[in-house]
Amino acid sequence: MTDGFINVALPKGRLGDRVYGIFERAGYGCPEIQIKNRRLIFESGQNRVRYFWVKPSDVAIYVEKGAADVGVAGKDILLEYRPDVYELCDLKEGRCRMAVAARADYQDDSSVSLRVATKFPNIAKRHFAKKSREIEIIKLNGSIELAPLLGLSDVIVDIVETGATLKENGLAVVEDIVDISARFISNKASFGFMQDKILQMSAQIREVCR
Ligand code: PRP
């Protein structure tokens, strides 16, 4: 859409409300977005901004394909899918870490292939390749913590935020892989033709998130 609006894909849900708050404080408020309803597109003619509520793991796809000019995606998604976008700034929200975890009594046996359950197969493969550790990926879509409890895997590679899910299931972190947080990203073509607007938005967001 080239109507002078900047199209922003926001992650729907708990993180999204906090992320919208950042955009509002950065000067890109859109009052009608706060009315509780099921609409997914909101715009502010005054600020020339249009927001889309997108499933968090899909934001990078909308931005990469140009359906949105910019958006906010988790570093976990950027590392897993490596979308062809620019990463412009760290919102320092949604902070957590990607870690390897296992049953508290787990002991590694390096003579056999390690069974790794995860929603993030690429991150897991790269992590263990660096250590030259042979693994077998078991790709799951949720409740990853169940896998080692049921003997489906030896370890998991997953997001740890408070650590409560691990603790309550008798699991513990074996090693940290990387810190995660929400990032402001831009479509490459949009960045080319509305660079000033996007850089200004990025600078104002960075100022709010300092
Ligand atoms: C994520 C992650 C862990 C949990 C970690 O799951 O996969 O299960 O949050 O948070 P904690 O350290 O604060 O306990 P999510 O809620 O996204 O659900 P999922 O089971 O669908 O992955």
mmCIF file of C-alpha atoms and ligand atoms in Angstrom:
data_model
loop_
_atom_site.group_PDB
_atom_site.id
_atom_site.type_symbol
_atom_site.label_atom_id
_atom_site.label_comp_id
_atom_site.label_asym_id
_atom_site.label_seq_id
_atom_site.Cartn_x
_atom_site.Cartn_y
_atom_site.Cartn_z
ATOM 1 C CA MET A 1 0.000 0.000 0.000
ATOM 2 C CA THR A 2 1.612 3.278 -1.042
ATOM 3 C CA ASP A 3 -0.856 5.757 0.407
ATOM 4 C CA GLY A 4 1.578 7.587 2.664
ATOM 5 C CA PHE A 5 0.730 5.348 5.603
ATOM 6 C CA ILE A 6 3.326 3.204 7.294
ATOM 7 C CA ASN A 7 1.960 -0.321 7.780
ATOM 8 C CA VAL A 8 2.969 -1.949 11.047
ATOM 9 C CA ALA A 9 2.523 -5.639 11.941
ATOM 10 C CA LEU A 10 2.206 -6.010 15.710
ATOM 11 C CA PRO A 11 2.276 -9.341 17.575
ATOM 12 C CA LYS A 12 -1.201 -10.139 18.855
ATOM 13 C CA GLY A 13 -1.589 -11.002 22.541
ATOM 14 C CA ARG A 14 0.023 -10.057 25.828
ATOM 15 C CA LEU A 15 3.317 -8.903 24.289
ATOM 16 C CA GLY A 16 1.381 -6.972 21.638
ATOM 17 C CA ASP A 17 -0.348 -4.737 24.169
ATOM 18 C CA ARG A 18 3.027 -3.756 25.638
ATOM 19 C CA VAL A 19 4.516 -3.275 22.171
ATOM 20 C CA TYR A 20 1.622 -1.036 21.104
ATOM 21 C CA GLY A 21 2.234 0.997 24.291
ATOM 22 C CA ILE A 22 5.793 1.614 23.075
ATOM 23 C CA PHE A 23 4.577 2.822 19.666
ATOM 24 C CA GLU A 24 2.055 5.099 21.380
ATOM 25 C CA ARG A 25 4.720 6.611 23.635
ATOM 26 C CA ALA A 26 6.964 6.969 20.577
ATOM 27 C CA GLY A 27 4.329 9.258 19.018
ATOM 28 C CA TYR A 28 2.405 6.755 16.876
ATOM 29 C CA GLY A 29 -0.806 6.451 18.868
ATOM 30 C CA CYS A 30 -3.960 5.065 17.292
ATOM 31 C CA PRO A 31 -6.786 5.562 19.833
ATOM 32 C CA GLU A 32 -9.263 3.200 18.185
ATOM 33 C CA ILE A 33 -6.908 0.219 18.662
ATOM 34 C CA GLN A 34 -7.705 0.238 22.381
ATOM 35 C CA ILE A 35 -11.400 -0.417 21.843
ATOM 36 C CA LYS A 36 -11.817 -4.113 22.633
ATOM 37 C CA ASN A 37 -13.165 -5.839 19.540
ATOM 38 C CA ARG A 38 -12.122 -8.506 17.040
ATOM 39 C CA ARG A 39 -10.874 -6.177 14.322
ATOM 40 C CA LEU A 40 -7.349 -6.808 13.055
ATOM 41 C CA ILE A 41 -6.630 -3.534 11.191
ATOM 42 C CA PHE A 42 -6.574 -0.076 12.786
ATOM 43 C CA GLU A 43 -5.361 3.223 11.439
ATOM 44 C CA SER A 44 -4.653 6.731 12.588
ATOM 45 C CA GLY A 45 -5.005 9.287 9.803
ATOM 46 C CA GLN A 46 -3.377 11.850 12.045
ATOM 47 C CA ASN A 47 -0.173 9.807 12.557
ATOM 48 C CA ARG A 48 -0.301 8.194 9.089
ATOM 49 C CA VAL A 49 0.089 4.755 10.633
ATOM 50 C CA ARG A 50 -1.875 1.536 10.089
ATOM 51 C CA TYR A 51 -1.574 -1.365 12.532
ATOM 52 C CA PHE A 52 -2.262 -5.061 11.856
ATOM 53 C CA TRP A 53 -2.621 -7.576 14.699
ATOM 54 C CA VAL A 54 -0.711 -10.637 13.513
ATOM 55 C CA LYS A 55 0.061 -13.984 15.164
ATOM 56 C CA PRO A 56 3.505 -13.320 16.741
ATOM 57 C CA SER A 57 5.277 -16.063 14.800
ATOM 58 C CA ASP A 58 3.864 -14.685 11.502
ATOM 59 C CA VAL A 59 5.015 -11.046 11.841
ATOM 60 C CA ALA A 60 8.320 -11.705 10.059
ATOM 61 C CA ILE A 61 6.472 -13.262 7.089
ATOM 62 C CA TYR A 62 4.186 -10.208 6.689
ATOM 63 C CA VAL A 63 7.213 -7.927 6.796
ATOM 64 C CA GLU A 64 9.446 -10.035 4.546
ATOM 65 C CA LYS A 65 6.718 -10.261 1.888
ATOM 66 C CA GLY A 66 5.899 -6.555 2.116
ATOM 67 C CA ALA A 67 2.324 -6.966 3.404
ATOM 68 C CA ALA A 68 3.585 -4.777 6.251
ATOM 69 C CA ASP A 69 6.388 -2.196 5.969
ATOM 70 C CA VAL A 70 7.642 -2.774 9.480
ATOM 71 C CA GLY A 71 6.789 -4.930 12.465
ATOM 72 C CA VAL A 72 7.855 -6.369 15.771
ATOM 73 C CA ALA A 73 9.103 -9.939 15.902
ATOM 74 C CA GLY A 74 10.854 -12.032 18.536
ATOM 75 C CA LYS A 75 14.559 -12.680 18.070
ATOM 76 C CA ASP A 76 13.707 -16.398 18.392
ATOM 77 C CA ILE A 77 11.678 -16.238 15.179
ATOM 78 C CA LEU A 78 14.367 -14.182 13.400
ATOM 79 C CA LEU A 79 17.053 -16.710 14.354
ATOM 80 C CA GLU A 80 14.911 -19.708 13.446
ATOM 81 C CA TYR A 81 13.582 -18.572 10.057
ATOM 82 C CA ARG A 82 16.212 -15.970 9.090
ATOM 83 C CA PRO A 83 13.703 -13.847 7.130
ATOM 84 C CA ASP A 84 15.146 -11.410 4.584
ATOM 85 C CA VAL A 85 14.393 -8.224 6.570
ATOM 86 C CA TYR A 86 16.343 -5.461 8.303
ATOM 87 C CA GLU A 87 16.524 -5.669 12.089
ATOM 88 C CA LEU A 88 16.521 -2.045 13.244
ATOM 89 C CA CYS A 89 16.252 -1.969 17.015
ATOM 90 C CA ASP A 90 15.760 -3.919 20.216
ATOM 91 C CA LEU A 91 12.541 -3.109 22.096
ATOM 92 C CA LYS A 92 13.916 -4.854 25.212
ATOM 93 C CA GLU A 93 10.439 -6.296 25.768
ATOM 94 C CA GLY A 94 9.466 -9.962 25.850
ATOM 95 C CA ARG A 95 12.856 -10.794 27.262
ATOM 96 C CA CYS A 96 13.644 -14.448 27.736
ATOM 97 C CA ARG A 97 16.350 -16.895 26.701
ATOM 98 C CA MET A 98 16.679 -19.898 24.449
ATOM 99 C CA ALA A 99 18.134 -22.780 26.403
ATOM 100 C CA VAL A 100 18.843 -26.492 26.404
ATOM 101 C CA ALA A 101 17.001 -28.174 29.277
ATOM 102 C CA ALA A 102 16.603 -31.713 30.553
ATOM 103 C CA ARG A 103 15.360 -33.729 33.519
ATOM 104 C CA ALA A 104 17.172 -32.654 36.667
ATOM 105 C CA ASP A 105 18.870 -36.096 36.843
ATOM 106 C CA TYR A 106 19.937 -36.086 33.155
ATOM 107 C CA GLN A 107 23.484 -37.161 32.283
ATOM 108 C CA ASP A 108 24.803 -36.769 28.748
ATOM 109 C CA ASP A 109 26.118 -39.850 26.967
ATOM 110 C CA SER A 110 28.198 -38.485 24.111
ATOM 111 C CA SER A 111 28.579 -41.943 22.517
ATOM 112 C CA VAL A 112 24.961 -41.853 21.286
ATOM 113 C CA SER A 113 22.993 -39.373 19.205
ATOM 114 C CA LEU A 114 21.168 -36.816 21.384
ATOM 115 C CA ARG A 115 17.403 -36.666 20.915
ATOM 116 C CA VAL A 116 16.340 -32.987 20.962
ATOM 117 C CA ALA A 117 12.669 -31.962 21.105
ATOM 118 C CA THR A 118 11.976 -28.397 19.994
ATOM 119 C CA LYS A 119 9.837 -25.882 18.133
ATOM 120 C CA PHE A 120 13.114 -24.360 16.874
ATOM 121 C CA PRO A 121 14.925 -27.041 14.829
ATOM 122 C CA ASN A 122 17.255 -24.630 13.024
ATOM 123 C CA ILE A 123 18.445 -22.944 16.208
ATOM 124 C CA ALA A 124 18.927 -26.359 17.824
ATOM 125 C CA LYS A 125 20.804 -27.790 14.813
ATOM 126 C CA ARG A 126 23.154 -24.802 14.619
ATOM 127 C CA HIS A 127 23.819 -24.893 18.360
ATOM 128 C CA PHE A 128 24.770 -28.564 18.449
ATOM 129 C CA ALA A 129 26.655 -28.405 15.134
ATOM 130 C CA LYS A 130 28.977 -25.824 16.703
ATOM 131 C CA LYS A 131 29.761 -28.368 19.406
ATOM 132 C CA SER A 132 30.053 -31.178 16.816
ATOM 133 C CA ARG A 133 27.388 -33.072 18.752
ATOM 134 C CA GLU A 134 25.333 -35.504 16.724
ATOM 135 C CA ILE A 135 21.604 -35.037 17.299
ATOM 136 C CA GLU A 136 18.199 -36.198 16.170
ATOM 137 C CA ILE A 137 15.550 -33.455 16.033
ATOM 138 C CA ILE A 138 12.046 -34.191 17.241
ATOM 139 C CA LYS A 139 9.970 -31.273 15.969
ATOM 140 C CA LEU A 140 7.034 -30.438 18.241
ATOM 141 C CA ASN A 141 4.607 -27.518 18.226
ATOM 142 C CA GLY A 142 4.074 -26.900 21.941
ATOM 143 C CA SER A 143 4.246 -28.323 25.472
ATOM 144 C CA ILE A 144 7.860 -29.202 24.667
ATOM 145 C CA GLU A 145 8.587 -29.894 28.339
ATOM 146 C CA LEU A 146 6.582 -33.109 28.117
ATOM 147 C CA ALA A 147 9.055 -34.774 25.748
ATOM 148 C CA PRO A 148 11.857 -35.644 28.220
ATOM 149 C CA LEU A 149 9.303 -36.573 30.877
ATOM 150 C CA LEU A 150 7.791 -39.199 28.595
ATOM 151 C CA GLY A 151 11.112 -40.432 27.209
ATOM 152 C CA LEU A 152 10.414 -38.938 23.777
ATOM 153 C CA SER A 153 13.656 -36.925 23.921
ATOM 154 C CA ASP A 154 16.804 -36.567 26.041
ATOM 155 C CA VAL A 155 16.754 -32.762 26.078
ATOM 156 C CA ILE A 156 14.669 -29.856 24.810
ATOM 157 C CA VAL A 157 15.630 -26.571 23.183
ATOM 158 C CA ASP A 158 13.026 -24.045 24.214
ATOM 159 C CA ILE A 159 12.210 -20.581 25.498
ATOM 160 C CA VAL A 160 12.726 -20.007 29.217
ATOM 161 C CA GLU A 161 11.138 -16.889 30.643
ATOM 162 C CA THR A 162 10.512 -17.202 34.392
ATOM 163 C CA GLY A 163 11.721 -20.818 34.555
ATOM 164 C CA ALA A 164 8.435 -21.848 36.209
ATOM 165 C CA THR A 165 7.429 -24.372 33.523
ATOM 166 C CA LEU A 166 10.784 -26.165 33.794
ATOM 167 C CA LYS A 167 10.715 -26.163 37.585
ATOM 168 C CA GLU A 168 7.165 -27.382 37.904
ATOM 169 C CA ASN A 169 7.990 -30.292 35.590
ATOM 170 C CA GLY A 170 11.235 -31.358 37.277
ATOM 171 C CA LEU A 171 13.441 -30.023 34.456
ATOM 172 C CA ALA A 172 16.518 -27.792 34.640
ATOM 173 C CA VAL A 173 18.567 -25.668 32.240
ATOM 174 C CA VAL A 174 21.625 -27.516 30.941
ATOM 175 C CA GLU A 175 23.023 -24.550 29.004
ATOM 176 C CA ASP A 176 21.917 -21.182 27.643
ATOM 177 C CA ILE A 177 21.979 -20.647 23.884
ATOM 178 C CA VAL A 178 20.993 -17.017 23.319
ATOM 179 C CA ASP A 179 19.094 -14.079 24.851
ATOM 180 C CA ILE A 180 15.801 -13.244 23.166
ATOM 181 C CA SER A 181 13.727 -10.045 23.010
ATOM 182 C CA ALA A 182 11.336 -8.263 20.646
ATOM 183 C CA ARG A 183 12.943 -6.524 17.643
ATOM 184 C CA PHE A 184 11.707 -3.761 15.315
ATOM 185 C CA ILE A 185 12.140 -5.029 11.732
ATOM 186 C CA SER A 186 11.616 -3.535 8.289
ATOM 187 C CA ASN A 187 10.818 -4.816 4.824
ATOM 188 C CA LYS A 188 13.837 -4.142 2.592
ATOM 189 C CA ALA A 189 11.948 -2.519 -0.302
ATOM 190 C CA SER A 190 9.863 -0.352 2.057
ATOM 191 C CA PHE A 191 13.080 0.739 3.724
ATOM 192 C CA GLY A 192 14.288 1.831 0.305
ATOM 193 C CA PHE A 193 11.348 4.072 -0.535
ATOM 194 C CA MET A 194 10.362 5.331 2.944
ATOM 195 C CA GLN A 195 13.725 5.288 4.660
ATOM 196 C CA ASP A 196 13.259 8.640 6.424
ATOM 197 C CA LYS A 197 9.911 7.629 7.931
ATOM 198 C CA ILE A 198 11.130 4.205 9.021
ATOM 199 C CA LEU A 199 14.374 5.510 10.496
ATOM 200 C CA GLN A 200 12.445 8.191 12.361
ATOM 201 C CA MET A 201 10.055 5.591 13.759
ATOM 202 C CA SER A 202 13.001 3.388 14.748
ATOM 203 C CA ALA A 203 14.788 6.294 16.459
ATOM 204 C CA GLN A 204 11.664 7.275 18.413
ATOM 205 C CA ILE A 205 11.067 3.683 19.498
ATOM 206 C CA ARG A 206 14.699 3.319 20.549
ATOM 207 C CA GLU A 207 14.355 6.494 22.628
ATOM 208 C CA VAL A 208 11.278 5.086 24.442
ATOM 209 C CA CYS A 209 12.995 1.713 25.016
ATOM 210 C CA ARG A 210 16.293 3.031 26.380
HETATM 211 C C1 PRP B 1 6.697 -21.016 26.298
HETATM 212 C C2 PRP B 1 7.877 -21.962 26.284
HETATM 213 C C3 PRP B 1 7.810 -22.577 27.647
HETATM 214 C C4 PRP B 1 7.249 -21.465 28.514
HETATM 215 C C5 PRP B 1 8.370 -20.835 29.288
HETATM 216 O O1 PRP B 1 5.582 -21.752 26.017
HETATM 217 O O2 PRP B 1 7.752 -22.896 25.229
HETATM 218 O O3 PRP B 1 6.935 -23.691 27.657
HETATM 219 O O4 PRP B 1 6.669 -20.507 27.628
HETATM 220 O O5 PRP B 1 7.920 -19.843 30.180
HETATM 221 P P1 PRP B 1 8.334 -19.846 31.702
HETATM 222 O O6 PRP B 1 9.826 -20.025 31.792
HETATM 223 O O7 PRP B 1 7.915 -18.479 32.202
HETATM 224 O O8 PRP B 1 7.609 -20.929 32.409
HETATM 225 P P2 PRP B 1 4.228 -21.123 25.502
HETATM 226 O O9 PRP B 1 3.508 -20.493 26.645
HETATM 227 O O10 PRP B 1 4.512 -20.237 24.354
HETATM 228 O O11 PRP B 1 3.398 -22.406 25.079
HETATM 229 P P3 PRP B 1 3.721 -23.661 24.174
HETATM 230 O O12 PRP B 1 3.636 -24.814 25.097
HETATM 231 O O13 PRP B 1 2.670 -23.634 23.145
HETATM 232 O O14 PRP B 1 5.102 -23.524 23.579
#
